[in-house]
mmCIF file of C-alpha atoms in Angstrom:
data_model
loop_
_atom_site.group_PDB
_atom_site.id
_atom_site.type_symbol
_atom_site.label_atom_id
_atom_site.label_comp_id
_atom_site.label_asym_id
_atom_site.label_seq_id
_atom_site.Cartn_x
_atom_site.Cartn_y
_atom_site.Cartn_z
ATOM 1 C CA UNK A 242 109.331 -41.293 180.426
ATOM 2 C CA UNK A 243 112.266 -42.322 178.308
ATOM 3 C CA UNK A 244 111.319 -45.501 176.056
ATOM 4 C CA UNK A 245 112.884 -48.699 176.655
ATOM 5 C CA UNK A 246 114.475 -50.933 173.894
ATOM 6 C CA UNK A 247 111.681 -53.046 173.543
ATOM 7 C CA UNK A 248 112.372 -57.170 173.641
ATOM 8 C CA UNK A 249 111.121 -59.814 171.517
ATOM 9 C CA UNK A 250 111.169 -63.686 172.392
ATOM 10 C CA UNK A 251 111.046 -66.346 169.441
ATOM 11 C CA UNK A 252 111.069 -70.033 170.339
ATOM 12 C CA UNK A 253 110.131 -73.082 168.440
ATOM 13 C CA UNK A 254 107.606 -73.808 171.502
ATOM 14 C CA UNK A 255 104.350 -71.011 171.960
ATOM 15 C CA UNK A 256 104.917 -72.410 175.385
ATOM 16 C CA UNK A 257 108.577 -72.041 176.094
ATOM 17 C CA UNK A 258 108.558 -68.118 174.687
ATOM 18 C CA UNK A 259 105.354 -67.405 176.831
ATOM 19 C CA UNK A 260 107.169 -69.075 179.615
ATOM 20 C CA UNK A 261 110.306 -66.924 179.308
ATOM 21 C CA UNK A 262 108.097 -63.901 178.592
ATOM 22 C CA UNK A 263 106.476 -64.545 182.067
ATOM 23 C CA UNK A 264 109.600 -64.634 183.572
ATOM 24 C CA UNK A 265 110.723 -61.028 182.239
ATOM 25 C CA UNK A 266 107.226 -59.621 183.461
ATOM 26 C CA UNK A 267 107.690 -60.944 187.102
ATOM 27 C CA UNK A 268 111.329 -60.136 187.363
ATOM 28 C CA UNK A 269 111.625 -56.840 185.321
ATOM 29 C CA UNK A 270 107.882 -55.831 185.473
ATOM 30 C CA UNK A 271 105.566 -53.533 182.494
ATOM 31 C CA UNK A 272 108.238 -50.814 181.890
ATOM 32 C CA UNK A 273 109.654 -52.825 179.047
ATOM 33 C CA UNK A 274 107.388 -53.640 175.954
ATOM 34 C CA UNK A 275 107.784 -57.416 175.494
ATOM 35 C CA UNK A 276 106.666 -59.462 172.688
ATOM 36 C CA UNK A 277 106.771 -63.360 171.975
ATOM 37 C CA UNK A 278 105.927 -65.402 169.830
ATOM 38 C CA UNK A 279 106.154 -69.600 169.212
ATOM 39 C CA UNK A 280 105.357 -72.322 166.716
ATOM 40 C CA UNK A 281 105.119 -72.485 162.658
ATOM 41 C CA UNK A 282 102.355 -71.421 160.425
ATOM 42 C CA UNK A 283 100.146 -74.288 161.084
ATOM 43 C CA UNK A 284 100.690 -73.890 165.036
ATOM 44 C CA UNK A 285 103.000 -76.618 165.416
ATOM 45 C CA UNK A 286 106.535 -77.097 167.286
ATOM 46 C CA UNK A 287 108.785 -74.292 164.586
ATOM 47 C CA UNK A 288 108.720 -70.373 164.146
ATOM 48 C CA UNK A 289 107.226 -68.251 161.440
ATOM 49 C CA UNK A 290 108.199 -65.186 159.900
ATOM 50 C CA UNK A 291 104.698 -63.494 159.570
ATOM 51 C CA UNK A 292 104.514 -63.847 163.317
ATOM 52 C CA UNK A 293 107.938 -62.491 164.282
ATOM 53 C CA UNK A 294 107.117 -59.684 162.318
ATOM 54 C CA UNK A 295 103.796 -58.869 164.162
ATOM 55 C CA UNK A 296 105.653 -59.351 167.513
ATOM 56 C CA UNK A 297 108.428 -57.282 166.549
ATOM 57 C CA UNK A 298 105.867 -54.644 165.771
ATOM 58 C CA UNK A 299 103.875 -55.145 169.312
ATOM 59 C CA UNK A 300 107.370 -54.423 171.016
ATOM 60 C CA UNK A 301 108.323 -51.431 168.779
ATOM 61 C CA UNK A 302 109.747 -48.356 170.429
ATOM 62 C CA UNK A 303 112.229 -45.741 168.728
ATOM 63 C CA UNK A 304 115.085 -46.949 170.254
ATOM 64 C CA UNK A 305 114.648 -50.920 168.942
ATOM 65 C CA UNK A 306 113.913 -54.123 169.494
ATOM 66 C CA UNK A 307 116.526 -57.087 170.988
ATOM 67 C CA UNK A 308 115.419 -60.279 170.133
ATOM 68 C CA UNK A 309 116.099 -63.693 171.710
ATOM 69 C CA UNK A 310 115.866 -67.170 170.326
ATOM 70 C CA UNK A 311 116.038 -70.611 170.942
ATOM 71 C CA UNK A 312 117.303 -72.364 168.201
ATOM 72 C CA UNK A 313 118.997 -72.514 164.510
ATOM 73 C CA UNK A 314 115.597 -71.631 162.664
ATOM 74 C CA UNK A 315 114.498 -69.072 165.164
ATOM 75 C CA UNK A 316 117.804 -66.861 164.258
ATOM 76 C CA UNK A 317 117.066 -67.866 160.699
ATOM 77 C CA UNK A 318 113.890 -66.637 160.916
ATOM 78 C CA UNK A 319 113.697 -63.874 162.695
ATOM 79 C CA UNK A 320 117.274 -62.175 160.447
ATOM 80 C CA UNK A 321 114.546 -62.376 157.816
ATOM 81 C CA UNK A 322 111.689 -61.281 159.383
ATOM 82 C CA UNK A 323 113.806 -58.369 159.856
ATOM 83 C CA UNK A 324 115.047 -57.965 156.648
ATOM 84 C CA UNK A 325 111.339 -57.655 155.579
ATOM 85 C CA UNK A 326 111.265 -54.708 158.207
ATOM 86 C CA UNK A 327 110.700 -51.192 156.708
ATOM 87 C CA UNK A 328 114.128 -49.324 156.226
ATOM 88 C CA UNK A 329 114.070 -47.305 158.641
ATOM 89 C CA UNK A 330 113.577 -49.857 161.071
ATOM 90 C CA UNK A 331 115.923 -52.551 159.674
ATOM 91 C CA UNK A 332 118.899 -51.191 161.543
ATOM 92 C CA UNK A 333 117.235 -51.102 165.464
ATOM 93 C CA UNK A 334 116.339 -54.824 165.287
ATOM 94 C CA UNK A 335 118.960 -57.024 166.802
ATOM 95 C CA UNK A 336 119.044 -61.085 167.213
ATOM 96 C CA UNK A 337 120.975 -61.605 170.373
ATOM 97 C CA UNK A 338 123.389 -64.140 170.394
ATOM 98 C CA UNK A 339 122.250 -65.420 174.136
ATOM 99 C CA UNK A 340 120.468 -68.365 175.774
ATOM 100 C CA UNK A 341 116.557 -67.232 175.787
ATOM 101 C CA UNK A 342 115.590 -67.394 178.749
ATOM 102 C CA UNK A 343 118.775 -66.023 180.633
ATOM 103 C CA UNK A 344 118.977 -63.573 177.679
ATOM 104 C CA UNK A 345 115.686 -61.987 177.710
ATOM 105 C CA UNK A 346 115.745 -61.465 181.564
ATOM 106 C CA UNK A 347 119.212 -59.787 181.459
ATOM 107 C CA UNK A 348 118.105 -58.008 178.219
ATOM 108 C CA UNK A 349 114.783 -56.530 179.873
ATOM 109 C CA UNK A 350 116.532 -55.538 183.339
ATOM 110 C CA UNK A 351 119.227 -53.813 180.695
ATOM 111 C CA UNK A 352 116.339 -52.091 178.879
ATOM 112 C CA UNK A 353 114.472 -51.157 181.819
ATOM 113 C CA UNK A 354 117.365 -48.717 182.674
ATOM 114 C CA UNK A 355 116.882 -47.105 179.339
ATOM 115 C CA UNK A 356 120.310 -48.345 178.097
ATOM 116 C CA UNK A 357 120.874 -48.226 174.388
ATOM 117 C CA UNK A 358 120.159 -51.147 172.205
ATOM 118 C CA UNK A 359 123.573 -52.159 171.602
ATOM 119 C CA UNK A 360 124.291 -52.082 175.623
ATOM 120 C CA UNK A 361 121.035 -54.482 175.801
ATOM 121 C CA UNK A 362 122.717 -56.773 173.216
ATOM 122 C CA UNK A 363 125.979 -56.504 175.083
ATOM 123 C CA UNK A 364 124.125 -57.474 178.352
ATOM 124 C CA UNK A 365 122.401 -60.165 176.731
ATOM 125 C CA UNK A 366 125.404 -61.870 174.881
ATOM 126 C CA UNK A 367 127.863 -61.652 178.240
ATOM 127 C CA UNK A 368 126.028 -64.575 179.012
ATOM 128 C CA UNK A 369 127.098 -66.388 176.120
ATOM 129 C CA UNK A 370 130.559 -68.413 175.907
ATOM 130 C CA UNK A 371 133.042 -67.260 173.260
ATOM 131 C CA UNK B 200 106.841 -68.854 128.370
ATOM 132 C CA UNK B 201 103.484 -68.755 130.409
ATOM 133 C CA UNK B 202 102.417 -72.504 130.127
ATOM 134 C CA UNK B 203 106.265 -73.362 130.702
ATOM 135 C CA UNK B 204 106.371 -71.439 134.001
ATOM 136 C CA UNK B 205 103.376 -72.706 135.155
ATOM 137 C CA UNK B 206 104.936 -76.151 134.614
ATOM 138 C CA UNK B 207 108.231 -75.819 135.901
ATOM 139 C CA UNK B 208 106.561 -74.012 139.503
ATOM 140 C CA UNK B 209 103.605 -77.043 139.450
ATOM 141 C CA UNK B 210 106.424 -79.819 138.928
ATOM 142 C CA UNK B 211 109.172 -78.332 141.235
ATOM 143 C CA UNK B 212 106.486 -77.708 143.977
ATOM 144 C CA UNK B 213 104.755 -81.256 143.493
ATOM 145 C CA UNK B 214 107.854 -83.183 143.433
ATOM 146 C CA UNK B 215 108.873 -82.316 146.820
ATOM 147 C CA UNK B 216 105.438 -82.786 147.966
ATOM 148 C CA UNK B 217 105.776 -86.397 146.784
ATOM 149 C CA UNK B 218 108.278 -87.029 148.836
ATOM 150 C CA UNK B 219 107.925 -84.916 151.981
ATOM 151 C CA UNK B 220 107.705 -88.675 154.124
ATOM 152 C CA UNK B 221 111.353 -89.096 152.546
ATOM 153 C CA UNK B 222 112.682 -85.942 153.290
ATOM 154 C CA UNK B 223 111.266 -86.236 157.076
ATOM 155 C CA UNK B 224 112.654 -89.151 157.987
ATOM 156 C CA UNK B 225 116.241 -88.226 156.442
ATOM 157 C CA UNK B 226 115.581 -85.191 158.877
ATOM 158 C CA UNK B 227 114.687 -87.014 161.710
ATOM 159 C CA UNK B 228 118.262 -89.301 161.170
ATOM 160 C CA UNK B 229 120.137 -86.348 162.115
ATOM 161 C CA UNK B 230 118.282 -83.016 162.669
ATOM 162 C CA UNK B 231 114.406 -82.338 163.873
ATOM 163 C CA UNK B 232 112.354 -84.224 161.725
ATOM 164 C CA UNK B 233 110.420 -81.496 160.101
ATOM 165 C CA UNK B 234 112.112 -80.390 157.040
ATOM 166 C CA UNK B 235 109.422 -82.668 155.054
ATOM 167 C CA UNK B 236 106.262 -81.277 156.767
ATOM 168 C CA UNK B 237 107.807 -77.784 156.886
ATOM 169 C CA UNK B 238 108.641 -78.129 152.524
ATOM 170 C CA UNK B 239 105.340 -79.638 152.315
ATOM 171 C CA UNK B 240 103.351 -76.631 153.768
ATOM 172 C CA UNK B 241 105.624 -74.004 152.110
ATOM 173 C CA UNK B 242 105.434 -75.565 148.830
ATOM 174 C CA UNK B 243 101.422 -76.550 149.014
ATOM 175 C CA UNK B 244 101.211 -72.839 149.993
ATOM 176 C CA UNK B 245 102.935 -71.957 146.602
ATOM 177 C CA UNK B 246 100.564 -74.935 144.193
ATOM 178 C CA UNK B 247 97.500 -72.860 145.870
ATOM 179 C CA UNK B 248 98.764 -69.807 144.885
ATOM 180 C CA UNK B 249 99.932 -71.144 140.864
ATOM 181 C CA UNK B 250 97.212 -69.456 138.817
ATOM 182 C CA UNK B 251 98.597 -65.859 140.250
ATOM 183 C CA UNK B 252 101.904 -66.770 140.602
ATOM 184 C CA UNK B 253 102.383 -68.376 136.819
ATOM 185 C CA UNK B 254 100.365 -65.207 135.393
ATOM 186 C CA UNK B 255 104.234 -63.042 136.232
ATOM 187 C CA UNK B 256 107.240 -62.941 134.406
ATOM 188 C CA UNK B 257 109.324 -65.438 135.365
ATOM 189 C CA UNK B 258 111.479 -63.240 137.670
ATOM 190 C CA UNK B 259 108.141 -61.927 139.550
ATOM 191 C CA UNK B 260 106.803 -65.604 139.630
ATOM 192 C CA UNK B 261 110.317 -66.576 141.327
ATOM 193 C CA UNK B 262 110.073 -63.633 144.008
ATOM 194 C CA UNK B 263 106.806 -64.635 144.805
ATOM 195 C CA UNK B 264 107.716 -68.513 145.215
ATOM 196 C CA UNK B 265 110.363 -67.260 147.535
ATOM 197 C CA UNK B 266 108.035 -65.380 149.459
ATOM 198 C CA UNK B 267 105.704 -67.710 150.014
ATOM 199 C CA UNK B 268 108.061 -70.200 151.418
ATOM 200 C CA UNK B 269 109.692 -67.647 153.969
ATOM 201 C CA UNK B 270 106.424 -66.637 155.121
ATOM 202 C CA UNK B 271 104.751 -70.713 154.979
ATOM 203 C CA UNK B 272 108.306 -73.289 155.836
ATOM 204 C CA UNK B 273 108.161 -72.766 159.476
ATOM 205 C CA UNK B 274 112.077 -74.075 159.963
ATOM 206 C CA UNK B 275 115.342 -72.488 158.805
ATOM 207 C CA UNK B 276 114.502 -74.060 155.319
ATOM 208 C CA UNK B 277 111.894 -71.708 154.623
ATOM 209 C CA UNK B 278 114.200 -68.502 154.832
ATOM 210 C CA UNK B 279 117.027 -70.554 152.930
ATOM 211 C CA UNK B 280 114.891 -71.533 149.824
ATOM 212 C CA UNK B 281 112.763 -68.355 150.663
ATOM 213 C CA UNK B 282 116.257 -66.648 149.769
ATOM 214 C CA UNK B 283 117.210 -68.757 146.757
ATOM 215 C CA UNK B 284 113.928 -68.427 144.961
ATOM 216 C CA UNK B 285 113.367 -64.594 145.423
ATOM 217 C CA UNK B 286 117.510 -63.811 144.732
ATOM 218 C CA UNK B 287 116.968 -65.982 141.773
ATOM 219 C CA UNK B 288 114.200 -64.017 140.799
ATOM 220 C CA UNK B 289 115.736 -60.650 141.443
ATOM 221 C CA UNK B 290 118.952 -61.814 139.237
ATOM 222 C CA UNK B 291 117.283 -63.491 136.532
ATOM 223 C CA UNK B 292 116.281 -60.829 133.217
ATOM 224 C CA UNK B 293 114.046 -61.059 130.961
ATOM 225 C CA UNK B 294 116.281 -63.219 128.486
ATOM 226 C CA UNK B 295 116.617 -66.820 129.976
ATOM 227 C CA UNK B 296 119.165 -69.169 128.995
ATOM 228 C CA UNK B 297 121.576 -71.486 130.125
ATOM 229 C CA UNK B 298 124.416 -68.719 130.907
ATOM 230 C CA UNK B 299 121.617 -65.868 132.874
ATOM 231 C CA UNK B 300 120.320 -68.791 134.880
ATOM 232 C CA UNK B 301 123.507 -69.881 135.908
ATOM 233 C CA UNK B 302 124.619 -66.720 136.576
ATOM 234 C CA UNK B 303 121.250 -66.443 138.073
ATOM 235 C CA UNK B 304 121.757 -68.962 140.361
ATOM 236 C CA UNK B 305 125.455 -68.154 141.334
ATOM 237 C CA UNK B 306 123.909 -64.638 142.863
ATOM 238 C CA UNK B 307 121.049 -66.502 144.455
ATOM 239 C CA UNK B 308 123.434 -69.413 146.085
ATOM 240 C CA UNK B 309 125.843 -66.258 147.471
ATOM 241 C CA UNK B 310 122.915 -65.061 149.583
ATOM 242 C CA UNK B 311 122.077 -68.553 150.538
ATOM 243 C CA UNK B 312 125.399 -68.879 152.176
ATOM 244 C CA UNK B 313 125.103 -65.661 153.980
ATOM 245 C CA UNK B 314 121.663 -66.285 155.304
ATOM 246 C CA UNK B 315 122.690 -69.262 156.656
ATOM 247 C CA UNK B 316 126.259 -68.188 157.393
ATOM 248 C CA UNK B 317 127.115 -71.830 155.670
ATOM 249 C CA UNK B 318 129.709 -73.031 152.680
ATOM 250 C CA UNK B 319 130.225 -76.379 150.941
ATOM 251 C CA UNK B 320 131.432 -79.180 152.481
ATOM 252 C CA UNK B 321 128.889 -78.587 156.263
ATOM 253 C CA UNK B 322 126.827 -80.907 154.802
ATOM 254 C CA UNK B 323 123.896 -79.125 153.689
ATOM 255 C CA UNK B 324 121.874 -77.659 150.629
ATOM 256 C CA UNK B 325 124.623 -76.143 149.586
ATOM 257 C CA UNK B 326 126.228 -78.923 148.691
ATOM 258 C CA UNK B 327 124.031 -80.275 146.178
ATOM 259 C CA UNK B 328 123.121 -76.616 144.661
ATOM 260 C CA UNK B 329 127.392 -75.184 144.302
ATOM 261 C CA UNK B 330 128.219 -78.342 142.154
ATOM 262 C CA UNK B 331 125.126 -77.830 140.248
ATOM 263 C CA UNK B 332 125.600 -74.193 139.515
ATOM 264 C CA UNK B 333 129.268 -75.366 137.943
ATOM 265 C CA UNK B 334 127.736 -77.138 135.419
ATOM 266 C CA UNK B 335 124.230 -75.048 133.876
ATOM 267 C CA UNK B 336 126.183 -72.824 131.885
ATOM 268 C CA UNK B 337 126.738 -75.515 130.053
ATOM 269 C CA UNK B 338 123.371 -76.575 129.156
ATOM 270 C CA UNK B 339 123.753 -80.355 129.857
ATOM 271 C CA UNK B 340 120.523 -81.805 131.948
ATOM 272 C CA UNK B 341 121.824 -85.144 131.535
ATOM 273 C CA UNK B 342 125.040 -83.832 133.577
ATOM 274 C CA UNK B 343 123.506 -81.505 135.721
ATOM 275 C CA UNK B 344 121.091 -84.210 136.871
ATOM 276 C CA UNK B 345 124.142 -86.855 137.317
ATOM 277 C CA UNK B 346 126.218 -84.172 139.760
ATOM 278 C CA UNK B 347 122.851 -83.017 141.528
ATOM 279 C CA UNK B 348 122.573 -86.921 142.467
ATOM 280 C CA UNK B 349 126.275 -87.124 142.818
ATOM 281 C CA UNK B 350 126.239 -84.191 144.872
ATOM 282 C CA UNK B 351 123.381 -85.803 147.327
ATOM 283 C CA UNK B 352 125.258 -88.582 147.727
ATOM 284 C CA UNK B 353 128.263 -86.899 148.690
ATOM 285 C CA UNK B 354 126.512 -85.704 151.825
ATOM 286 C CA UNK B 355 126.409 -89.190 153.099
ATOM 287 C CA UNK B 356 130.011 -89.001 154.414
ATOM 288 C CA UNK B 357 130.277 -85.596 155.354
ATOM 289 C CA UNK B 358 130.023 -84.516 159.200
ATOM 290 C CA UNK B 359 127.348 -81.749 159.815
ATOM 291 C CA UNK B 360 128.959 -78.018 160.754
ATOM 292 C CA UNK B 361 125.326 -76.267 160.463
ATOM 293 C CA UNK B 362 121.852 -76.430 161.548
ATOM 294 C CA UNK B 363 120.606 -78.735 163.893
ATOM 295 C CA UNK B 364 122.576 -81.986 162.362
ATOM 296 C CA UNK B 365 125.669 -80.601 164.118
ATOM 297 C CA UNK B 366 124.549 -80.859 167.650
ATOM 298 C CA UNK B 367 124.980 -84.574 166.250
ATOM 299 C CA UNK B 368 128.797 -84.081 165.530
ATOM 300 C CA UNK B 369 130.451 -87.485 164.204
ATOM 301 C CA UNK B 370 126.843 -88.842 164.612
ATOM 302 C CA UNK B 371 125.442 -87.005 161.846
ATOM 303 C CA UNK B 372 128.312 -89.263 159.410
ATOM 304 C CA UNK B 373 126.837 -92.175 157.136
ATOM 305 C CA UNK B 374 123.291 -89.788 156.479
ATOM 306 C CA UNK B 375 121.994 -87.843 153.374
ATOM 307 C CA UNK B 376 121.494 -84.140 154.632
ATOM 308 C CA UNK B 377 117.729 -84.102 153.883
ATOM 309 C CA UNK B 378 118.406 -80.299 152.723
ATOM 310 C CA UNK B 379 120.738 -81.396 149.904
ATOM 311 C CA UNK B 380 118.125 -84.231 149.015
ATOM 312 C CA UNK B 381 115.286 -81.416 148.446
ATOM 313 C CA UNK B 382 118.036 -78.927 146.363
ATOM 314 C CA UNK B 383 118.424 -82.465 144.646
ATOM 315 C CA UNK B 384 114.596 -83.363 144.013
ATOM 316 C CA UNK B 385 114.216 -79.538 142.807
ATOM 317 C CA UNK B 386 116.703 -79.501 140.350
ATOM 318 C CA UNK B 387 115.596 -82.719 139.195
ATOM 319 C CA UNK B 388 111.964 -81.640 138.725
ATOM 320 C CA UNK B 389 113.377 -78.514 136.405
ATOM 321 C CA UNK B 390 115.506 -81.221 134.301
ATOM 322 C CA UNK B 391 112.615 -83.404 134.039
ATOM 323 C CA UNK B 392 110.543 -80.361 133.024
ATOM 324 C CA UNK B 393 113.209 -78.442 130.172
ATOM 325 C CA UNK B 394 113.286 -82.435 129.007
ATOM 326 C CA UNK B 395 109.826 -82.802 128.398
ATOM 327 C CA UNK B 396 108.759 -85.410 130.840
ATOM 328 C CA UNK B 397 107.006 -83.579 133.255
#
């Protein structure tokens, strides 16, 4: 089997990204690897580096990880989580620029079809306005 | 240079500890309320941590502050001053004066505004820390703590363009940005340290 881009989900809300990452599993099913994550350090409403990293390492597969976000701090955080990525990994880690929830389903359905990371970003970020 | 460092982290760190209830309710004015509880975790994270951070040189001691925040804050702050702190750190040499810490800071402040794709005048802690940065070189704490309240200030007016105070729009006029209040309270805790009061 080809690997699939792998997808993470980062919200402010442990609920809200296990919601969304619910979602993906019924609608796109286990071929993707899907990791979210939710809430600051202390477990409150926020996002935390440390545990974008660890998700971002639960969805690894050679050809990247997409990530979707809710808000300002969850982009914030999760550009540096990867910038704290190993090199060689830095460059197959993308933040999509998409609404979370519509975002991670298209992204997943993208990924499931093996497409590349970029065309999973692409996919994702049609459903943005520009 | 030990003792001093040890200071200067212990002060900056407790300041904004002091006044995390301030900073929160400037945040809750006009973005999500947490900026206070998220600077208070980051920066408690970084007094627990003082014995092995103040034991570095003063650029290692810096990194480490940064790191701490980005991996304790919790909101966009923590990556931002995660950012300034470790850049800072990074630039800084071993010879520390007024000129390498401004240019210190200049280098640190560029990656700022990239990791938060911001510039002056969107009402945020870059507006406190540019003005600043203008006037170290020049060694003047009296002056550098008048524009870093100046600076503050000048947020008041402004209309948010980043973060979460611009889902606000002309709402988020006639507030301090609680980000440029912290850049504020930090620089004032180093002034109050190289002065001898703290």
């Amino acid at each position: 089997m080809t690997d699939c881009v792998g997808i993470v989900i980062v919200s402010h809300s442990p609920l809200v990204a296990e919601g969304a990452a619910d979602m993906v599993r019924q609608m796109v099913g286990d071929e993707v690897r899907l990791a979210w994550c939710g809430g600051d350090p202390d477990g409150g409403l926020g996002t935390s580096v440390g545990a974008i990293l660890e998700a971002i390492d639960r969805a690894w597969t050679e050809k990247g990880v997409a990530i979707l976000v809710d808000l300002g701090g969850a982009e914030t955080n999760s550009e540096m989580a990867i910038e704290m990525l190993p090199e060689d990994r830095q460059g197959r880690v993308v933040v999509c620029n998409a609404p979370i929830v519509e975002g991670a389903v298209m992204a997943a359905t993208e990924a499931s079809g093996g497409a590349t990371l970029d065309q999973v970003r692409r996919t994702a970020e049609e459903l943005s306005p520009h | 240079m030990t003792a001093d460092l040890r200071t200067l982290v212990d002060t900056v760190a407790r300041r904004v500890v002091d006044h995390a209830d301030e900073l929160t309710r400037l945040d809750q004015a006009i973005g999500d309320g947490d900026h206070g509880v998220n600077m208070r975790r980051g920066l408690e994270a970084v007094l627990a941590d003082l014995d092995a951070i103040a034991a570095k040189p003063a650029g290692d001691a810096l990194k480490q502050v940064g790191t701490t925040l980005v991996m304790k804050v919790g909101g966009a702050s923590g990556p931002l001053y995660g950012t300034l702190f470790s850049e800072f750190g990074k630039t800084l040499g071993p010879e520390i004066d007024a000129t390498t810490v401004a240019a210190a800071l200049a280098a640190a402040i560029e990656k700022v505004k990239a990791r938060g794709k911001s510039e002056t005048g969107q009402k945020t802690m870059l507006d406190v820390l540019v003005p600043v940065q203008a006037v170290v070189a020049a060694g003047d704490l009296a002056r550098i703590r008048a524009v870093a309240a100046e600076s503050a200030a000048a947020t008041v007016p402004m209309k948010a363009i980043r973060g979460r105070a611009s889902f606000l729009g002309e709402r988020s006029i006639g507030h301090m940005d609680p980000g440029a209040r912290s850049s504020q309270l930090i620089v004032e805790a180093v002034c109050d340290v190289l002065e001898g009061r703290a």
